[in-house]
PDB file of C-alpha atoms in Angstrom:
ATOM      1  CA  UNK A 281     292.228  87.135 137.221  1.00  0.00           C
ATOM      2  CA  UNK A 282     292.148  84.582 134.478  1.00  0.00           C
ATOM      3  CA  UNK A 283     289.227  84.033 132.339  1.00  0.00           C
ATOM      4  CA  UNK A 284     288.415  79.948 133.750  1.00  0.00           C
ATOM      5  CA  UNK A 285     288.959  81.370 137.252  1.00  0.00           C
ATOM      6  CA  UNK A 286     286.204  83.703 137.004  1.00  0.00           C
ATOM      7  CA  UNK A 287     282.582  82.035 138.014  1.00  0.00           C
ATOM      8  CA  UNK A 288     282.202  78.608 136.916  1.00  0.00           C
ATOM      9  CA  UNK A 289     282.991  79.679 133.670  1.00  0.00           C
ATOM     10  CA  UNK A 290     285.827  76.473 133.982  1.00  0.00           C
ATOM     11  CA  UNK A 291     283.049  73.713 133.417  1.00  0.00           C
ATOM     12  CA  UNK A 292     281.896  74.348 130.271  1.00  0.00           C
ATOM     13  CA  UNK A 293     285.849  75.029 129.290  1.00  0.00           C
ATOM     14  CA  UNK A 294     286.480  71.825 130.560  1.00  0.00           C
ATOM     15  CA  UNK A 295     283.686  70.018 129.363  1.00  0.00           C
ATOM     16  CA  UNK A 296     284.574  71.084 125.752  1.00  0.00           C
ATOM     17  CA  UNK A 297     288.312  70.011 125.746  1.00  0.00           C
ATOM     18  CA  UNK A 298     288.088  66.665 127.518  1.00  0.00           C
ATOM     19  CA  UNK A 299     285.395  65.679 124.952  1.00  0.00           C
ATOM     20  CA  UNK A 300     287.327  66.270 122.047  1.00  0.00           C
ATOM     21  CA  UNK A 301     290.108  64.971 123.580  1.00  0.00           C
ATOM     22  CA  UNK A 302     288.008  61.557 124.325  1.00  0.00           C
ATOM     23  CA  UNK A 303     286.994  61.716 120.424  1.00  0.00           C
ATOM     24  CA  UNK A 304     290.454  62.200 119.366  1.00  0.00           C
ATOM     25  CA  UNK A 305     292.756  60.574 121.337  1.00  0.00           C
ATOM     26  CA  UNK A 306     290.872  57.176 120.744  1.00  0.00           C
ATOM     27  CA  UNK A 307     290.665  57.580 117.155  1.00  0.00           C
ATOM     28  CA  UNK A 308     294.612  58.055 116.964  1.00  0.00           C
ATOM     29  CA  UNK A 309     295.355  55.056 119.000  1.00  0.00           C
ATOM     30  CA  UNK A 310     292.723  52.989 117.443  1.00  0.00           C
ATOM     31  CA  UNK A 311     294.120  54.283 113.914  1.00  0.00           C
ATOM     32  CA  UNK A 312     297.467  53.734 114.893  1.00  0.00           C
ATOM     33  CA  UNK A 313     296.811  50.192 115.990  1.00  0.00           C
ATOM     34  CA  UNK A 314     295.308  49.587 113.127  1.00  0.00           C
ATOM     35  CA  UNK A 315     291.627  48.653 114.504  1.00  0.00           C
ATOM     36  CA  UNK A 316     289.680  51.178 112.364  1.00  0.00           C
ATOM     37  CA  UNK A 317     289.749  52.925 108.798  1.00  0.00           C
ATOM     38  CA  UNK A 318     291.658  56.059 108.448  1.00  0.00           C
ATOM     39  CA  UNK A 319     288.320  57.424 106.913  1.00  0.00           C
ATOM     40  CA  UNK A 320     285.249  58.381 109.110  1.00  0.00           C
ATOM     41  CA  UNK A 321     285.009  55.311 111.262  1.00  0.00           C
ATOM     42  CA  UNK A 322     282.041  55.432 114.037  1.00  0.00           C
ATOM     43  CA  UNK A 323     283.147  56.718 117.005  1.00  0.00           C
ATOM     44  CA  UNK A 324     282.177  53.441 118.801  1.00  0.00           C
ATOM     45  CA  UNK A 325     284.373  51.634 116.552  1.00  0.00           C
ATOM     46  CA  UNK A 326     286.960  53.793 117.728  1.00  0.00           C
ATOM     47  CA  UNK A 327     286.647  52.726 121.086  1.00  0.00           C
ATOM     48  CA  UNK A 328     285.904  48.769 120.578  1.00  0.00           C
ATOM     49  CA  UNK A 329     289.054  46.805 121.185  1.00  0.00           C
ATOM     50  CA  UNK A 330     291.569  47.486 124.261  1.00  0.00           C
ATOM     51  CA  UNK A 331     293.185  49.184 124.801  1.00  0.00           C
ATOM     52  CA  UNK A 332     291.403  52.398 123.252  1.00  0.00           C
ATOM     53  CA  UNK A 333     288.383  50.763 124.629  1.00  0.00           C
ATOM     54  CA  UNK A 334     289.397  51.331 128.076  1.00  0.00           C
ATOM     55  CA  UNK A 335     290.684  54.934 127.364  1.00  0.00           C
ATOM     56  CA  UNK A 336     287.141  55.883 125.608  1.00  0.00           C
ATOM     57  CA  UNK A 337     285.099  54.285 128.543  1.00  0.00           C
ATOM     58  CA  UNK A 338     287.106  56.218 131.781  1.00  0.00           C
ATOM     59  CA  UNK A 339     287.312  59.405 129.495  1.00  0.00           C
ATOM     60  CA  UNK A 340     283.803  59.514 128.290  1.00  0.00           C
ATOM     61  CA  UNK A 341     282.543  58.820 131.608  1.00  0.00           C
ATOM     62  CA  UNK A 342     284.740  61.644 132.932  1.00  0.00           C
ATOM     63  CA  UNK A 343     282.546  63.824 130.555  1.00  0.00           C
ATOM     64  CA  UNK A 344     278.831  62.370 131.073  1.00  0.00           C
ATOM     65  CA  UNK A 345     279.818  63.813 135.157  1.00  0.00           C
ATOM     66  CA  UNK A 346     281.611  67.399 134.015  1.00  0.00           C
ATOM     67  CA  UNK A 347     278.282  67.244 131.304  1.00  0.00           C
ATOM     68  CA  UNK A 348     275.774  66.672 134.061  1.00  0.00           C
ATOM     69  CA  UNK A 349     277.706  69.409 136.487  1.00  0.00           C
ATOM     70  CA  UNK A 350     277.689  71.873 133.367  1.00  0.00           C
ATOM     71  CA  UNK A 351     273.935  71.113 132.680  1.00  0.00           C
ATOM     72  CA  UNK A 352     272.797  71.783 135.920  1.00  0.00           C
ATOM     73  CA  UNK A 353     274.627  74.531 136.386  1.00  0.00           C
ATOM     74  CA  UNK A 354     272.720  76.188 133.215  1.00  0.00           C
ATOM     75  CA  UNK A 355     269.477  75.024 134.977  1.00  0.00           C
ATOM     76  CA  UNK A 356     270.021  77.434 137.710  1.00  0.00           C
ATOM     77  CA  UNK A 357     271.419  80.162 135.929  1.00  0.00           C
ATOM     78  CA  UNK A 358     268.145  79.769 133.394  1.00  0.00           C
ATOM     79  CA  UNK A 359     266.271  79.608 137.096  1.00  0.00           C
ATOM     80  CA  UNK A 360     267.414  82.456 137.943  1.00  0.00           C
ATOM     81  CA  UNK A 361     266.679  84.500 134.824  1.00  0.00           C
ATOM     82  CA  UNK A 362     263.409  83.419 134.491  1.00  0.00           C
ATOM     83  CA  UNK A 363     262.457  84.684 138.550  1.00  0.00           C
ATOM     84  CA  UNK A 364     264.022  87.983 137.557  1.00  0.00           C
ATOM     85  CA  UNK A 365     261.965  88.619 134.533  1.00  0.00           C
ATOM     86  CA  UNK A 366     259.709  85.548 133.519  1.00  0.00           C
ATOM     87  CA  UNK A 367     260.821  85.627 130.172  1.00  0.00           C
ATOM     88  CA  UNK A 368     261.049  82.021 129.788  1.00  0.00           C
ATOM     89  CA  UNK A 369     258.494  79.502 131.076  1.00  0.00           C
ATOM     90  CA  UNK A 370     259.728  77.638 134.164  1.00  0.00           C
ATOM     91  CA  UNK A 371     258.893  74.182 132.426  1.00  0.00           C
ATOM     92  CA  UNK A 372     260.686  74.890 129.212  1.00  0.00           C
ATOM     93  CA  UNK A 373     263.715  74.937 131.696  1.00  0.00           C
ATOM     94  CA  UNK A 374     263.105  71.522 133.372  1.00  0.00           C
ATOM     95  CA  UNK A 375     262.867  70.137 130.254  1.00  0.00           C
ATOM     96  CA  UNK A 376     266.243  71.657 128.819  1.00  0.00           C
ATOM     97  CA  UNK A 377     267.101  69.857 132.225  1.00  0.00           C
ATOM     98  CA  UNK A 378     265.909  66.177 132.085  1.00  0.00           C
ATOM     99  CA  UNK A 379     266.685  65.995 128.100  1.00  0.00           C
ATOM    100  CA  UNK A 380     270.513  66.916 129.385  1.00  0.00           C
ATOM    101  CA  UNK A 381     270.690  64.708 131.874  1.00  0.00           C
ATOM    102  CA  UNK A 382     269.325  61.956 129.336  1.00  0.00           C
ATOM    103  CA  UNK A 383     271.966  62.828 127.237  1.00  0.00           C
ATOM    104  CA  UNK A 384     274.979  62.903 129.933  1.00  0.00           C
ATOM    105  CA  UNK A 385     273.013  59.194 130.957  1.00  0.00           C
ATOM    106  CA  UNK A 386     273.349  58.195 127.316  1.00  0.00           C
ATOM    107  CA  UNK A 387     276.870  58.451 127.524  1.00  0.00           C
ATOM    108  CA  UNK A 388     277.612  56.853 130.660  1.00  0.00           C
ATOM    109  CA  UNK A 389     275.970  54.239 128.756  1.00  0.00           C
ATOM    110  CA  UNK A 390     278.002  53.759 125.848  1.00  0.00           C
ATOM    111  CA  UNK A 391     280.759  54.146 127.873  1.00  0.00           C
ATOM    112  CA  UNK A 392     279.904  51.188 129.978  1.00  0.00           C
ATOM    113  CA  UNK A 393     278.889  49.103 127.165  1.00  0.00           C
ATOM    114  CA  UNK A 394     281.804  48.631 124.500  1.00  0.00           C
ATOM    115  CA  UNK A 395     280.433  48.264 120.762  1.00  0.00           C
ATOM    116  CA  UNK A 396     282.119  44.794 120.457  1.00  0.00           C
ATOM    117  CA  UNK A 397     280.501  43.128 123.227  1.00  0.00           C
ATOM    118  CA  UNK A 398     277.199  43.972 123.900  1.00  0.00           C
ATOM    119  CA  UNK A 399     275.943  45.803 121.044  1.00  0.00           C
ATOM    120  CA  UNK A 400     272.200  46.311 121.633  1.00  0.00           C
ATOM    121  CA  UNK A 401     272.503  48.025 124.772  1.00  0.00           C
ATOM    122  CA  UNK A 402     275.245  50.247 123.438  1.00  0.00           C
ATOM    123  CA  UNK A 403     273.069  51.411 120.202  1.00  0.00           C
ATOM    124  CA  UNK A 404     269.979  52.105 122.689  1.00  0.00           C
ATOM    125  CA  UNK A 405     272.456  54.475 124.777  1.00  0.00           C
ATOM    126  CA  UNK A 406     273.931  55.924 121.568  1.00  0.00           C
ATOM    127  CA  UNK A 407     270.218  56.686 120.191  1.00  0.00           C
ATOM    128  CA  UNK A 408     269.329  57.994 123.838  1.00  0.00           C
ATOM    129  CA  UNK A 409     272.857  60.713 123.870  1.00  0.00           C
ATOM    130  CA  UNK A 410     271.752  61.002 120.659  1.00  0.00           C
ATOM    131  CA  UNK A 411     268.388  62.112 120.875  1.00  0.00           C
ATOM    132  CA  UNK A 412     268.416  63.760 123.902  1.00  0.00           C
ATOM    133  CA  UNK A 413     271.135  65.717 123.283  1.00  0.00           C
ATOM    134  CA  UNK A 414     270.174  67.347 120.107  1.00  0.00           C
ATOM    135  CA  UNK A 415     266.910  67.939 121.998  1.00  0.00           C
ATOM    136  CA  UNK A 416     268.561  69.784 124.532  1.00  0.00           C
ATOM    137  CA  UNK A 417     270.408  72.151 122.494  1.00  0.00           C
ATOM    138  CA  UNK A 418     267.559  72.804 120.617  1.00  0.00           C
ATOM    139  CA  UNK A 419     265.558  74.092 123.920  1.00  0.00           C
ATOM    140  CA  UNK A 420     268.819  75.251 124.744  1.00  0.00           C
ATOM    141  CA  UNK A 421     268.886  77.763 121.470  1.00  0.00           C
ATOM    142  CA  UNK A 422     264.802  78.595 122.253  1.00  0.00           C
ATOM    143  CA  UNK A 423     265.005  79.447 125.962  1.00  0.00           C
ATOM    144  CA  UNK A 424     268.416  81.615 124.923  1.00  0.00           C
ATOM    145  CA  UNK A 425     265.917  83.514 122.168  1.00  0.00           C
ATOM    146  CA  UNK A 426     263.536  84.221 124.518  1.00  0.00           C
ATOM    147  CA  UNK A 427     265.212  85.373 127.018  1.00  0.00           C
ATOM    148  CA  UNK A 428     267.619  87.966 125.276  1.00  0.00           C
ATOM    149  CA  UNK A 429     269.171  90.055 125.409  1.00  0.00           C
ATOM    150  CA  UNK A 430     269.207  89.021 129.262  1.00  0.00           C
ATOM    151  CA  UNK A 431     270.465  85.572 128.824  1.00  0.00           C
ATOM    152  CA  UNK A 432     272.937  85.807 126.056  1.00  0.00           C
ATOM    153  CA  UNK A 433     274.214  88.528 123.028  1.00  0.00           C
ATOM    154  CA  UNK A 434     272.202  88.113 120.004  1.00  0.00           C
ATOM    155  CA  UNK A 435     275.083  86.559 118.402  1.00  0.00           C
ATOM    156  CA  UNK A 436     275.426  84.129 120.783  1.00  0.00           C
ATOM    157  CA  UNK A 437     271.596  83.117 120.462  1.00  0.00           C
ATOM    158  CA  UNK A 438     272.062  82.830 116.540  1.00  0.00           C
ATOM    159  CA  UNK A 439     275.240  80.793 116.932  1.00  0.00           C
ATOM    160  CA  UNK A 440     273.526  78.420 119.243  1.00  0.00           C
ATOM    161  CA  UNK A 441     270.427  78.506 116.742  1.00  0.00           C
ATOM    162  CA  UNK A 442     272.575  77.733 113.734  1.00  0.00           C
ATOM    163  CA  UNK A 443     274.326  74.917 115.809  1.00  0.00           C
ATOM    164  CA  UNK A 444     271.193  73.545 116.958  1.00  0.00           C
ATOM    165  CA  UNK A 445     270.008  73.555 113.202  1.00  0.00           C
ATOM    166  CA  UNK A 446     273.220  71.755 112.399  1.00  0.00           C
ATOM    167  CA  UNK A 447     272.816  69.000 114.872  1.00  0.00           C
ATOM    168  CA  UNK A 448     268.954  68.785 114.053  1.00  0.00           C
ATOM    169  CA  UNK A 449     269.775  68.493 110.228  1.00  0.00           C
ATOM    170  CA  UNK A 450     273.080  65.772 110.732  1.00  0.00           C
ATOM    171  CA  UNK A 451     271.206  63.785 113.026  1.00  0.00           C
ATOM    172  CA  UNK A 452     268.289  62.030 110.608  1.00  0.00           C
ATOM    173  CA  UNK A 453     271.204  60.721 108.701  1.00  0.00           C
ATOM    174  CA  UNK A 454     272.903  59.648 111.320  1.00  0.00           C
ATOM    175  CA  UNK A 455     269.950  57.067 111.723  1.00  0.00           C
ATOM    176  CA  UNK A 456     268.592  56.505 108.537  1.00  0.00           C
ATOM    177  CA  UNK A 457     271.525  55.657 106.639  1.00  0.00           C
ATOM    178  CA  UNK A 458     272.611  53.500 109.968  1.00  0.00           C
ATOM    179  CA  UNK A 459     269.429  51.598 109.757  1.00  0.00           C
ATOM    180  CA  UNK A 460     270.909  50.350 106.025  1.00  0.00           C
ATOM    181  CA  UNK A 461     274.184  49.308 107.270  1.00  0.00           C
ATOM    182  CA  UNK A 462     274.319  45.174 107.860  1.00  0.00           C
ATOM    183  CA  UNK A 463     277.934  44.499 108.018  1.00  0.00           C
ATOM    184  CA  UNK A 464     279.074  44.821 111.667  1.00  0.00           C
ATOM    185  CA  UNK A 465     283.134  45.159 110.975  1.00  0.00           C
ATOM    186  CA  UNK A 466     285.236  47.675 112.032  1.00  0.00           C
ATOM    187  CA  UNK A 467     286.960  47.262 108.552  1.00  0.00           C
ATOM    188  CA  UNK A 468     284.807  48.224 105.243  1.00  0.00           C
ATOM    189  CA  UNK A 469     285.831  48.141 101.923  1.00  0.00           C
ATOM    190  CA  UNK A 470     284.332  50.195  99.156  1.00  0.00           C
ATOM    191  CA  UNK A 471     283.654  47.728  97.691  1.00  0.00           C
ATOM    192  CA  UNK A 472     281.001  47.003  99.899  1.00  0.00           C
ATOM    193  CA  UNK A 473     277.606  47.802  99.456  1.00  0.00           C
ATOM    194  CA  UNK A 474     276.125  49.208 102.133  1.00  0.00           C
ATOM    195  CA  UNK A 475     279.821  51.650 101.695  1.00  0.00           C
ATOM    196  CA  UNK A 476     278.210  54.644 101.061  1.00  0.00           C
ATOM    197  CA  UNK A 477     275.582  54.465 104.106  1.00  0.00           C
ATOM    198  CA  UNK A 478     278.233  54.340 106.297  1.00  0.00           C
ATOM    199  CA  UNK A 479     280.087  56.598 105.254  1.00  0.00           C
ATOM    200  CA  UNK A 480     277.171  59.012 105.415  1.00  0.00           C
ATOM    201  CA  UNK A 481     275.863  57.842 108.706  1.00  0.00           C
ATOM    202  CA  UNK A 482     279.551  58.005 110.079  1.00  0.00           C
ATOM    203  CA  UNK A 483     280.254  61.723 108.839  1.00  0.00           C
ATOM    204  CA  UNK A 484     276.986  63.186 110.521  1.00  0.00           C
ATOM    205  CA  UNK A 485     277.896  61.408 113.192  1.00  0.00           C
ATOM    206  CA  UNK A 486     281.228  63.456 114.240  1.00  0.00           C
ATOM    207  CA  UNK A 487     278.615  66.543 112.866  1.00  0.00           C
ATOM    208  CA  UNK A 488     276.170  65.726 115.831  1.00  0.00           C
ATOM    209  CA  UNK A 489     278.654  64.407 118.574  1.00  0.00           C
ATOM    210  CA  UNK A 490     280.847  67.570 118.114  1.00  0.00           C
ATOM    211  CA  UNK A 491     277.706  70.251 117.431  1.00  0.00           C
ATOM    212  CA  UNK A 492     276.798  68.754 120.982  1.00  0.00           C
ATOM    213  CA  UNK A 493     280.294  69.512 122.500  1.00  0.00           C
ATOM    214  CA  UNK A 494     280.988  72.835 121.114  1.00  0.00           C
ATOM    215  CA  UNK A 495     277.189  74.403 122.121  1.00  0.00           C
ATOM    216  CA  UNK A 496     278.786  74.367 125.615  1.00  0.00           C
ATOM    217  CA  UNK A 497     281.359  76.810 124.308  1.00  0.00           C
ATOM    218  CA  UNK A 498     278.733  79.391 123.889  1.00  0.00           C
ATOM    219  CA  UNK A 499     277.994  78.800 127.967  1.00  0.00           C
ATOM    220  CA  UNK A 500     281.617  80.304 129.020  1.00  0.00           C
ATOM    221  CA  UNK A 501     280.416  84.367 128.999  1.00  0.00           C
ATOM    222  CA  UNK A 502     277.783  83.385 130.540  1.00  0.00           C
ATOM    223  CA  UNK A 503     278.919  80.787 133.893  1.00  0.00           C
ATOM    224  CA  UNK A 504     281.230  83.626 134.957  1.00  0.00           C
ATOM    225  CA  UNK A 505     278.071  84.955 136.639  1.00  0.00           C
ATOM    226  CA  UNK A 506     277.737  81.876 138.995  1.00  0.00           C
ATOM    227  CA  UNK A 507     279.660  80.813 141.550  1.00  0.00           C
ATOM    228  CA  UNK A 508     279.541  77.572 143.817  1.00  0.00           C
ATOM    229  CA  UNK A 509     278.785  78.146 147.501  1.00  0.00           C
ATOM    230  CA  UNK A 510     279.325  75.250 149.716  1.00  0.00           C
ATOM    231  CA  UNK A 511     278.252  74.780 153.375  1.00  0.00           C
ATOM    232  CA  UNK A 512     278.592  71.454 155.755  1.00  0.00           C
ATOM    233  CA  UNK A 513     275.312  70.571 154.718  1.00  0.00           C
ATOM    234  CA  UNK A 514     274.716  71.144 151.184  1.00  0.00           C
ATOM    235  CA  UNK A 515     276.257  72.938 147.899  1.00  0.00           C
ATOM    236  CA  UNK A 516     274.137  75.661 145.896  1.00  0.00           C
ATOM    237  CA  UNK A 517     274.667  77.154 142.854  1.00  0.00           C
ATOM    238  CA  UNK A 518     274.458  81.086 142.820  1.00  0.00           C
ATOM    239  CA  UNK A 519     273.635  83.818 140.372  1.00  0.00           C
ATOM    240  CA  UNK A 520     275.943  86.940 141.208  1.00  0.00           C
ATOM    241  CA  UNK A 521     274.483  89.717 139.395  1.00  0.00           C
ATOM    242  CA  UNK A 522     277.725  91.552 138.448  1.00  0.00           C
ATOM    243  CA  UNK A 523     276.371  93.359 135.763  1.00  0.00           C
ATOM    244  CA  UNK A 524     273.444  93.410 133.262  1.00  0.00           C
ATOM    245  CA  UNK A 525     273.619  91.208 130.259  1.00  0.00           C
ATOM    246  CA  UNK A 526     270.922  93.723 128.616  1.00  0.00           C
ATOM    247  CA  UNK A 527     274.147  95.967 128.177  1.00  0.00           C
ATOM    248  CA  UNK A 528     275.801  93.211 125.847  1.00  0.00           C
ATOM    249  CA  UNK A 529     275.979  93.809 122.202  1.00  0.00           C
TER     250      UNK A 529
END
């Protein structure tokens, strides 16, 4: 059996590659069309004018519902830990769970709202993806600590630890320098002088936005443990206790 055929293991997989692809496909046409700068443009700006903007909207939206899927799926696998051993606090869970959702909500939200044309409501669900998200992975990297070696490898946990550190670190200047940026272009000079504030806000913003996408990668080992069982009347995630993850080195 292939590896994305095993469990669920195909969401996260999924969820990963479409991203990226939403990130980087939009940047080439925009770049190629000649709406942004070659050099670390927002990713909004990327998807401002048509037709990238269309592109980035169905694709990103495409991802807030494969995030929300993957997310809840890691709610009831952490669910399930947690009434095998209580190693992590059933709250710390729902909150992993409602920051995620804020996140995959923050997207659907920029996705919705184009940069261009109405720009307030876009920045309040960029700061909400934002935010939420880097929460998430953060509780994400606590709940995997505490519960090892049944949730996760130690090497996973540090990896998810040292990504959530990333993301944590890359996302203040994401703001701050933001905050000093007037000029509302997509084309900037060096000349200008709010120049280097973009260019700092714009780097740690690919930092965050792709620290967010590739902490799902970690989730692969561990969603080939669940499977989806559907009935006429509803659809439940399930825990199939193959093996012990206490045995993983």
């Amino acid at each position: 059996m292939f590896w994305f055929r095993q469990g669920l293991c195909f969401l996260p997989a999924f969820l990963v590659v479409w991203s990226s692809c939403t990130f980087i496909v939009s940047y080439i046409i925009a770049l190629f069309r000649g709406d942004v700068d070659i050099i670390f443009p927002y990713i909004s700006d990327t998807g401002a004018n048509p037709p990238e903007s269309c592109i980035f909207g169905l694709m990103t939206f495409i991802s807030s519902c494969a995030g929300t899927a993957t997310i809840y799926a890691r709610y009831k696998y952490v669910e399930r830990l947690t009434e095998q051993n209580s190693l992590v606090k059933p709250c710390l869970n729902k909150a992993g769970l409602v920051f995620g959702l804020a996140a995959c909500f923050g997207m659907c939200i920029v996705a919705t709202f184009q940069e261009t044309a109405v720009t307030p409501v876009h920045d309040f669900g960029a700061l909400v993806f934002f935010v939420s998200g880097v929460l998430y992975i953060i509780l994400q990297s606590v709940i995997s600590l505490q519960a090892s070696p049944y949730d996760s490898s130690i090497c996973v946990c540090r990896f998810r630890l040292f990504i959530a550190i990333v993301a944590g670190v890359a996302f203040f200047p994401t703001v701050i320098c933001a905050y000093f940026v007037k000029q509302t272009t997509l084309h900037r000079h060096t000349s200008d002088k709010d120049y280097p504030f973009h260019i700092a806000s714009a780097v740690c913003e690919w930092i965050v936005a792709f620290s967010f996408v590739c902490f799902f990668l970690t989730y692969i080992d561990d969603f080939k443990l669940l499977l989806c069982a559907g009935t006429s009347h509803k659809i439940q995630i399930k825990y199939v206790d193959v093996y012990c993850n206490v045995s993983k080195k």
